[in-house]
Tab-separated table of C-alpha atoms in Angstrom:
chain	number	residue	atom	x	y	z
A	1	MET	CA	0.438	-0.249	0.332
A	2	ALA	CA	0.966	3.286	-0.493
A	3	ALA	CA	2.378	5.268	3.018
A	4	VAL	CA	0.595	8.840	2.688
A	5	ILE	CA	2.111	11.328	5.533
A	6	SER	CA	1.164	14.858	6.471
A	7	SER	CA	4.097	15.546	8.130
A	8	PRO	CA	7.879	15.346	7.455
A	9	LEU	CA	8.630	13.532	10.374
A	10	GLU	CA	6.239	10.601	9.715
A	11	PHE	CA	8.419	9.266	7.094
A	12	ASN	CA	11.863	7.610	8.410
A	13	VAL	CA	13.433	4.323	6.465
A	14	GLU	CA	14.304	2.107	9.024
A	15	ASP	CA	15.386	-1.549	7.227
A	16	ILE	CA	17.647	-0.525	5.581
A	17	TYR	CA	20.898	-1.970	5.377
A	18	VAL	CA	23.510	-2.707	3.263
A	19	ASP	CA	26.401	-5.690	2.591
A	20	LEU	CA	29.877	-3.810	2.095
A	21	GLN	CA	31.148	-7.137	1.281
A	22	HIS	CA	31.750	-5.838	-2.778
A	23	VAL	CA	33.026	-3.020	-1.461
A	24	VAL	CA	35.315	-3.501	1.393
A	25	GLY	CA	36.283	-7.131	0.887
A	26	ARG	CA	34.615	-8.726	4.105
A	27	ARG	CA	31.168	-8.985	4.964
A	28	LEU	CA	29.903	-5.750	7.214
A	29	LEU	CA	26.537	-4.582	7.209
A	30	LEU	CA	25.510	-0.693	7.638
A	31	LYS	CA	22.156	0.765	8.711
A	32	CYS	CA	20.994	3.716	6.654
A	33	GLU	CA	20.208	6.040	8.679
A	34	GLY	CA	19.721	9.029	5.563
A	35	PHE	CA	16.240	7.908	4.141
A	36	ASN	CA	14.667	10.718	6.237
A	37	PHE	CA	13.449	14.750	5.703
A	38	ALA	CA	16.310	15.294	7.179
A	39	GLY	CA	18.987	13.236	5.668
A	40	SER	CA	20.301	11.571	8.922
A	41	VAL	CA	20.175	9.884	11.864
A	42	LYS	CA	19.482	13.456	13.976
A	43	LEU	CA	15.936	13.729	13.651
A	44	LYS	CA	14.994	11.140	16.142
A	45	ALA	CA	17.080	12.524	18.279
A	46	ALA	CA	15.887	16.016	17.515
A	47	VAL	CA	11.888	14.900	17.843
A	48	GLU	CA	12.529	13.699	20.729
A	49	MET	CA	14.173	16.548	22.439
A	50	VAL	CA	11.435	18.624	21.140
A	51	ASP	CA	8.983	16.616	22.112
A	52	ALA	CA	9.940	16.674	25.973
A	53	LEU	CA	10.379	20.305	25.668
A	54	GLU	CA	6.807	20.309	24.610
A	55	ARG	CA	5.556	17.681	27.231
A	56	ASP	CA	7.257	19.787	30.494
A	57	GLY	CA	5.618	23.478	29.255
A	58	ARG	CA	8.934	24.427	28.750
A	59	LEU	CA	8.322	25.175	25.056
A	60	ARG	CA	4.888	26.659	23.630
A	61	PRO	CA	3.719	27.754	20.537
A	62	GLY	CA	5.700	29.988	18.440
A	63	GLY	CA	8.300	29.435	21.167
A	64	ALA	CA	12.131	30.330	19.670
A	65	LEU	CA	14.867	27.389	19.732
A	66	ILE	CA	18.313	27.234	19.559
A	67	GLU	CA	21.069	24.971	19.547
A	68	SER	CA	24.755	24.917	18.458
A	69	SER	CA	25.038	22.663	15.632
A	70	SER	CA	28.242	20.949	13.695
A	71	GLY	CA	25.063	20.881	10.549
A	72	ASN	CA	23.189	17.670	10.707
A	73	MET	CA	21.260	18.411	13.823
A	74	GLY	CA	20.857	22.326	12.930
A	75	VAL	CA	18.954	20.324	9.855
A	76	ALA	CA	17.042	18.285	11.730
A	77	LEU	CA	15.792	20.649	14.563
A	78	SER	CA	15.189	23.037	10.949
A	79	MET	CA	12.795	20.961	9.740
A	80	VAL	CA	11.030	19.789	13.471
A	81	ALA	CA	11.183	24.122	14.265
A	82	ALA	CA	9.457	24.943	10.480
A	83	HIS	CA	6.399	22.062	10.751
A	84	ARG	CA	5.836	22.550	14.493
A	85	GLY	CA	6.361	26.601	14.067
A	86	TYR	CA	8.587	27.431	15.958
A	87	ARG	CA	11.641	29.513	15.808
A	88	PHE	CA	14.681	27.751	15.217
A	89	VAL	CA	18.850	30.041	15.697
A	90	CYS	CA	21.429	27.672	14.865
A	91	VAL	CA	24.920	28.760	16.003
A	92	THR	CA	27.501	27.094	13.465
A	93	ASP	CA	30.916	27.720	12.701
A	94	VAL	CA	32.879	27.400	9.211
A	95	ARG	CA	33.210	23.886	9.061
A	96	CYS	CA	29.869	23.164	8.378
A	97	ASN	CA	29.521	22.483	4.953
A	98	ARG	CA	27.669	24.981	2.632
A	99	ALA	CA	24.636	22.807	1.475
A	100	ALA	CA	23.480	21.863	4.880
A	101	ARG	CA	23.375	26.353	6.199
A	102	ARG	CA	21.722	26.497	3.140
A	103	TRP	CA	19.454	23.960	3.694
A	104	MET	CA	18.909	25.443	7.475
A	105	GLU	CA	18.061	28.554	5.856
A	106	ALA	CA	15.648	27.625	3.069
A	107	LEU	CA	14.479	26.044	6.150
A	108	GLY	CA	13.472	29.453	7.541
A	109	SER	CA	16.305	29.475	10.475
A	110	GLU	CA	18.612	32.118	11.337
A	111	VAL	CA	22.265	30.169	11.122
A	112	HIS	CA	25.261	31.998	12.826
A	113	VAL	CA	28.773	30.663	11.359
A	114	ILE	CA	31.270	31.161	14.023
A	115	SER	CA	34.888	31.887	13.028
A	116	GLU	CA	37.301	31.801	15.105
A	117	PRO	CA	37.793	28.808	17.391
A	118	ASP	CA	38.402	28.790	20.946
A	119	ARG	CA	42.081	28.683	22.514
A	120	GLU	CA	41.108	25.488	24.410
A	121	GLY	CA	38.104	24.412	23.251
A	122	GLY	CA	37.802	24.622	19.478
A	123	PHE	CA	34.779	25.483	17.571
A	124	LEU	CA	32.533	23.861	19.915
A	125	ALA	CA	33.207	26.023	22.695
A	126	ALA	CA	33.700	28.728	20.625
A	127	ARG	CA	29.958	28.115	19.393
A	128	LEU	CA	28.918	27.473	23.000
A	129	ALA	CA	30.026	30.194	24.260
A	130	HIS	CA	27.892	32.632	21.519
A	131	VAL	CA	24.875	30.136	22.198
A	132	ARG	CA	25.142	31.881	26.151
A	133	GLU	CA	26.036	35.160	24.500
A	134	LEU	CA	22.606	35.157	22.816
A	135	LEU	CA	20.575	32.960	25.756
A	136	ARG	CA	21.593	36.171	28.034
A	137	ALA	CA	20.137	39.192	25.012
A	138	ASN	CA	17.310	36.297	24.722
A	139	PRO	CA	16.067	34.995	27.653
A	140	GLY	CA	12.601	33.899	26.162
A	141	TYR	CA	15.144	31.699	24.776
A	142	VAL	CA	14.345	27.344	24.960
A	143	TRP	CA	17.858	26.096	24.384
A	144	LEU	CA	18.300	22.516	23.910
A	145	ASN	CA	21.888	20.975	24.583
A	146	GLN	CA	22.302	18.888	22.796
A	147	TYR	CA	25.350	17.524	24.220
A	148	ALA	CA	23.677	16.803	27.820
A	149	ASN	CA	20.226	16.274	27.162
A	150	PRO	CA	19.428	12.585	28.086
A	151	GLY	CA	16.391	12.819	25.137
A	152	ASN	CA	19.535	13.192	22.979
A	153	TRP	CA	20.226	9.684	23.877
A	154	ARG	CA	16.891	8.447	24.769
A	155	GLY	CA	15.217	9.064	20.713
A	156	HIS	CA	18.398	6.233	19.805
A	157	TYR	CA	17.514	3.807	22.672
A	158	ARG	CA	13.877	2.963	21.774
A	159	THR	CA	14.195	3.264	18.480
A	160	THR	CA	17.856	2.369	16.513
A	161	GLY	CA	18.410	-0.266	19.243
A	162	PRO	CA	15.599	-2.303	19.271
A	163	GLU	CA	15.647	-1.644	14.943
A	164	ILE	CA	19.076	-3.311	14.449
A	165	ALA	CA	18.227	-5.707	17.901
A	166	LYS	CA	15.107	-7.392	15.317
A	167	ALA	CA	16.540	-7.279	12.320
A	168	PHE	CA	19.659	-9.246	13.379
A	169	PRO	CA	18.895	-11.064	16.995
A	170	ASP	CA	22.630	-12.557	16.536
A	171	LEU	CA	25.093	-9.025	16.493
A	172	ASP	CA	27.826	-10.087	17.902
A	173	VAL	CA	29.608	-6.148	17.597
A	174	LEU	CA	27.793	-2.719	16.454
A	175	PHE	CA	29.884	-0.451	15.542
A	176	VAL	CA	28.530	3.586	16.328
A	177	GLY	CA	30.342	6.686	15.090
A	178	ALA	CA	30.950	9.460	18.349
A	179	GLY	CA	30.042	13.443	18.121
A	180	THR	CA	27.640	14.140	20.425
A	181	THR	CA	27.303	10.516	21.763
A	182	GLY	CA	23.352	10.341	21.744
A	183	THR	CA	23.513	7.996	19.201
A	184	LEU	CA	26.845	5.833	20.394
A	185	MET	CA	24.834	6.430	24.498
A	186	GLY	CA	21.297	4.964	23.289
A	187	CYS	CA	22.321	2.125	21.620
A	188	ALA	CA	24.959	1.356	24.003
A	189	ARG	CA	22.853	1.494	27.061
A	190	TYR	CA	20.078	-0.737	24.750
A	191	PHE	CA	22.072	-3.400	24.057
A	192	ARG	CA	24.043	-3.196	27.816
A	193	GLU	CA	20.555	-4.044	28.499
A	194	ASN	CA	18.572	-6.659	26.468
A	195	GLN	CA	21.745	-8.245	24.688
A	196	PRO	CA	24.828	-7.658	26.379
A	197	GLY	CA	27.081	-10.185	24.726
A	198	VAL	CA	27.037	-7.112	21.468
A	199	THR	CA	30.216	-5.385	22.191
A	200	VAL	CA	30.341	-1.387	21.161
A	201	VAL	CA	32.657	-0.480	19.147
A	202	ALA	CA	32.828	3.526	19.821
A	203	VAL	CA	34.947	5.415	16.211
A	204	ASP	CA	35.807	8.932	17.007
A	205	SER	CA	38.131	11.329	14.950
A	206	VAL	CA	41.695	11.878	15.325
A	207	GLY	CA	42.054	14.998	17.097
A	208	SER	CA	38.536	15.119	18.512
A	209	VAL	CA	39.168	14.449	23.061
A	210	THR	CA	36.242	13.221	23.486
A	211	PHE	CA	37.928	10.026	24.551
A	212	GLY	CA	40.799	11.615	25.919
A	213	ALA	CA	42.709	12.014	23.069
A	214	PRO	CA	44.746	15.058	22.316
A	215	ALA	CA	42.996	17.948	20.906
A	216	GLY	CA	44.085	18.339	16.759
A	217	GLN	CA	42.543	20.269	14.034
A	218	ARG	CA	39.410	18.711	12.321
A	219	LEU	CA	38.010	19.703	9.308
A	220	ILE	CA	35.578	17.808	8.132
A	221	PRO	CA	32.028	18.282	10.749
A	222	GLY	CA	29.981	15.682	12.303
A	223	LEU	CA	31.985	13.617	14.755
A	224	GLY	CA	34.685	14.346	17.058
A	225	THR	CA	33.930	17.114	19.495
A	226	GLY	CA	36.394	19.637	21.088
A	227	VAL	CA	33.844	19.859	24.992
A	228	ARG	CA	33.940	16.143	26.136
A	229	PRO	CA	29.757	15.804	26.259
A	230	GLN	CA	28.722	15.542	29.212
A	231	ILE	CA	25.918	12.564	27.833
A	232	LEU	CA	29.140	9.699	27.265
A	233	GLU	CA	29.302	8.059	29.722
A	234	GLU	CA	32.369	5.264	29.117
A	235	SER	CA	31.530	2.357	31.187
A	236	TYR	CA	28.825	1.191	28.455
A	237	VAL	CA	31.420	1.717	25.560
A	238	ASP	CA	33.690	-1.507	25.097
A	239	ASP	CA	36.010	-0.471	22.451
A	240	VAL	CA	37.693	3.304	20.771
A	241	VAL	CA	39.331	3.624	16.986
A	242	HIS	CA	39.832	6.879	15.814
A	243	VAL	CA	40.003	7.744	12.072
A	244	SER	CA	42.352	10.327	10.518
A	245	GLU	CA	40.029	12.340	8.136
A	246	CYS	CA	42.339	11.374	5.357
A	247	ASP	CA	41.076	7.848	5.882
A	248	THR	CA	37.546	9.235	6.070
A	249	ILE	CA	37.766	10.923	3.107
A	250	ALA	CA	39.650	7.381	1.024
A	251	MET	CA	36.419	4.831	2.753
A	252	CYS	CA	34.032	7.327	1.268
A	253	ARG	CA	35.867	7.618	-2.039
A	254	ARG	CA	35.993	3.403	-2.409
A	255	MET	CA	32.208	3.875	-1.189
A	256	VAL	CA	31.369	6.014	-3.704
A	257	ARG	CA	33.281	4.051	-6.349
A	258	CYS	CA	30.991	1.598	-6.353
A	259	GLY	CA	27.511	3.920	-5.590
A	260	PHE	CA	27.347	4.863	-2.184
A	261	LEU	CA	27.364	8.500	-1.548
A	262	PHE	CA	27.695	8.746	1.714
A	263	GLY	CA	28.669	11.336	4.455
A	264	GLY	CA	32.053	12.055	5.744
A	265	SER	CA	31.029	10.337	9.477
A	266	THR	CA	30.159	7.166	7.921
A	267	GLY	CA	33.138	7.144	6.119
A	268	THR	CA	34.789	7.390	9.634
A	269	VAL	CA	32.571	4.625	10.872
A	270	VAL	CA	33.595	2.169	8.355
A	271	CYS	CA	36.855	2.605	8.146
A	272	GLY	CA	36.929	2.471	12.162
A	273	ALA	CA	34.926	-0.837	11.416
A	274	LEU	CA	37.606	-2.138	8.685
A	275	GLU	CA	40.661	-1.379	11.327
A	276	TRP	CA	39.047	-2.963	14.113
A	277	LEU	CA	37.918	-6.092	12.754
A	278	ARG	CA	41.099	-6.346	11.346
A	279	ALA	CA	42.968	-5.236	15.168
A	280	ASN	CA	40.377	-8.137	16.529
A	281	ARG	CA	41.490	-11.057	13.625
A	282	ALA	CA	37.124	-11.261	13.182
A	283	GLY	CA	36.417	-13.699	10.156
A	284	ASP	CA	32.909	-13.355	8.071
A	285	GLU	CA	31.672	-15.631	11.024
A	286	LEU	CA	31.338	-12.347	13.189
A	287	THR	CA	28.184	-10.554	12.510
A	288	ALA	CA	29.156	-6.945	12.462
A	289	LEU	CA	27.139	-3.932	12.189
A	290	ALA	CA	27.972	-0.043	11.567
A	291	ILE	CA	25.473	2.534	11.701
A	292	ALA	CA	25.369	5.320	8.933
A	293	PRO	CA	24.478	8.269	10.135
A	294	ASP	CA	24.127	10.652	6.876
A	295	MET	CA	24.244	10.702	3.388
A	296	GLY	CA	26.931	12.289	0.959
A	297	VAL	CA	25.215	15.362	-0.224
A	298	ASN	CA	26.207	17.589	2.330
A	299	TYR	CA	29.807	16.722	1.359
A	300	LEU	CA	30.075	17.277	-2.493
A	301	ASP	CA	32.199	20.616	-1.776
A	302	THR	CA	33.846	19.015	0.592
A	303	VAL	CA	35.234	15.145	1.148
A	304	TYR	CA	33.884	14.954	-2.666
A	305	ASP	CA	35.978	18.304	-3.992
A	306	GLY	CA	39.478	17.239	-4.831
A	307	LYS	CA	41.026	20.638	-5.110
A	308	TRP	CA	39.206	20.997	-1.392
A	309	VAL	CA	40.840	17.836	-0.082
A	310	GLU	CA	44.109	18.787	-1.719
A	311	ARG	CA	44.130	22.182	-0.591
A	312	SER	CA	43.289	20.800	3.082
A	313	PHE	CA	45.048	18.268	3.508
A	314	GLY	CA	48.266	18.803	0.801
A	315	THR	CA	47.696	15.415	-1.304
A	316	ALA	CA	45.140	13.258	-2.112
A	317	PRO	CA	43.876	10.752	0.269
A	318	THR	CA	45.337	7.303	-0.344
A	319	ASP	CA	42.596	3.763	-0.051
A	320	PRO	CA	43.547	2.864	4.459
A	321	SER	CA	43.099	-0.666	3.162
A	322	ALA	CA	45.236	-0.536	0.944
A	323	ASP	CA	47.969	-2.351	2.540
A	324	HIS	CA	45.736	-4.615	3.651
């Protein structure tokens, strides 16, 4: 039967999985979370957090939301705000893809772009400082604060985790990218409580401080942070893999040669999953699944632009699995 919807929030394809065997040379399942009107996994958390504010009476008709985002959450909240009649102010930075900024503006959001990083906390700390300035000047704004908001992980505890468990009851290892850590914490909590035999591996970017690694320059928005998210509880995570941005780009380009245009966060997660599987000598008998947070259209001007890659990294990246 045809699916007829009246809200963009009602459409989210939950059951698309890709077997990357012919792309990466081993069985690795990929849960595709980009098939909704917001284009990413962030839609689930955005709806969960806004719903909670409405239930608590903190967000009323005609209200104004504010949030810091590197891109995907900003787009998701822009869509939710547009559909429900709220104003939305997104504080992002110069690394945010141009397509994501234009998407937010097309949905009616006000976008503030931070051009200088904080000396210690990078662009995230600078964005958060600007959010606090705007809150002082506009006391009516409601800040979702996805980095500390339990609704960020609860959305995935209710949806993403159970969806994966239902589709793959024999799952052995799950790879989840770590940005705000909402998807990671929601899935990790769900499996710890319901299928504790599943190994949950976080995939982070080199230069991110989330798991205590030293801070470094990061040019691709999505995964990684300059300030440790408050919702992160490392006890739920079994292992962590860090992936360089050059390897991220190479993996994205490797997948697109097979027709899969995924986003930078997805390239990072796939690369980290393969690194972990090799390091642990895992064969195809292991049921391994990674979450693909986004698709690649927003990255056409960066990850998939040869001039941007050469200008940013000085050389074309090589295939991270070429020597394995």
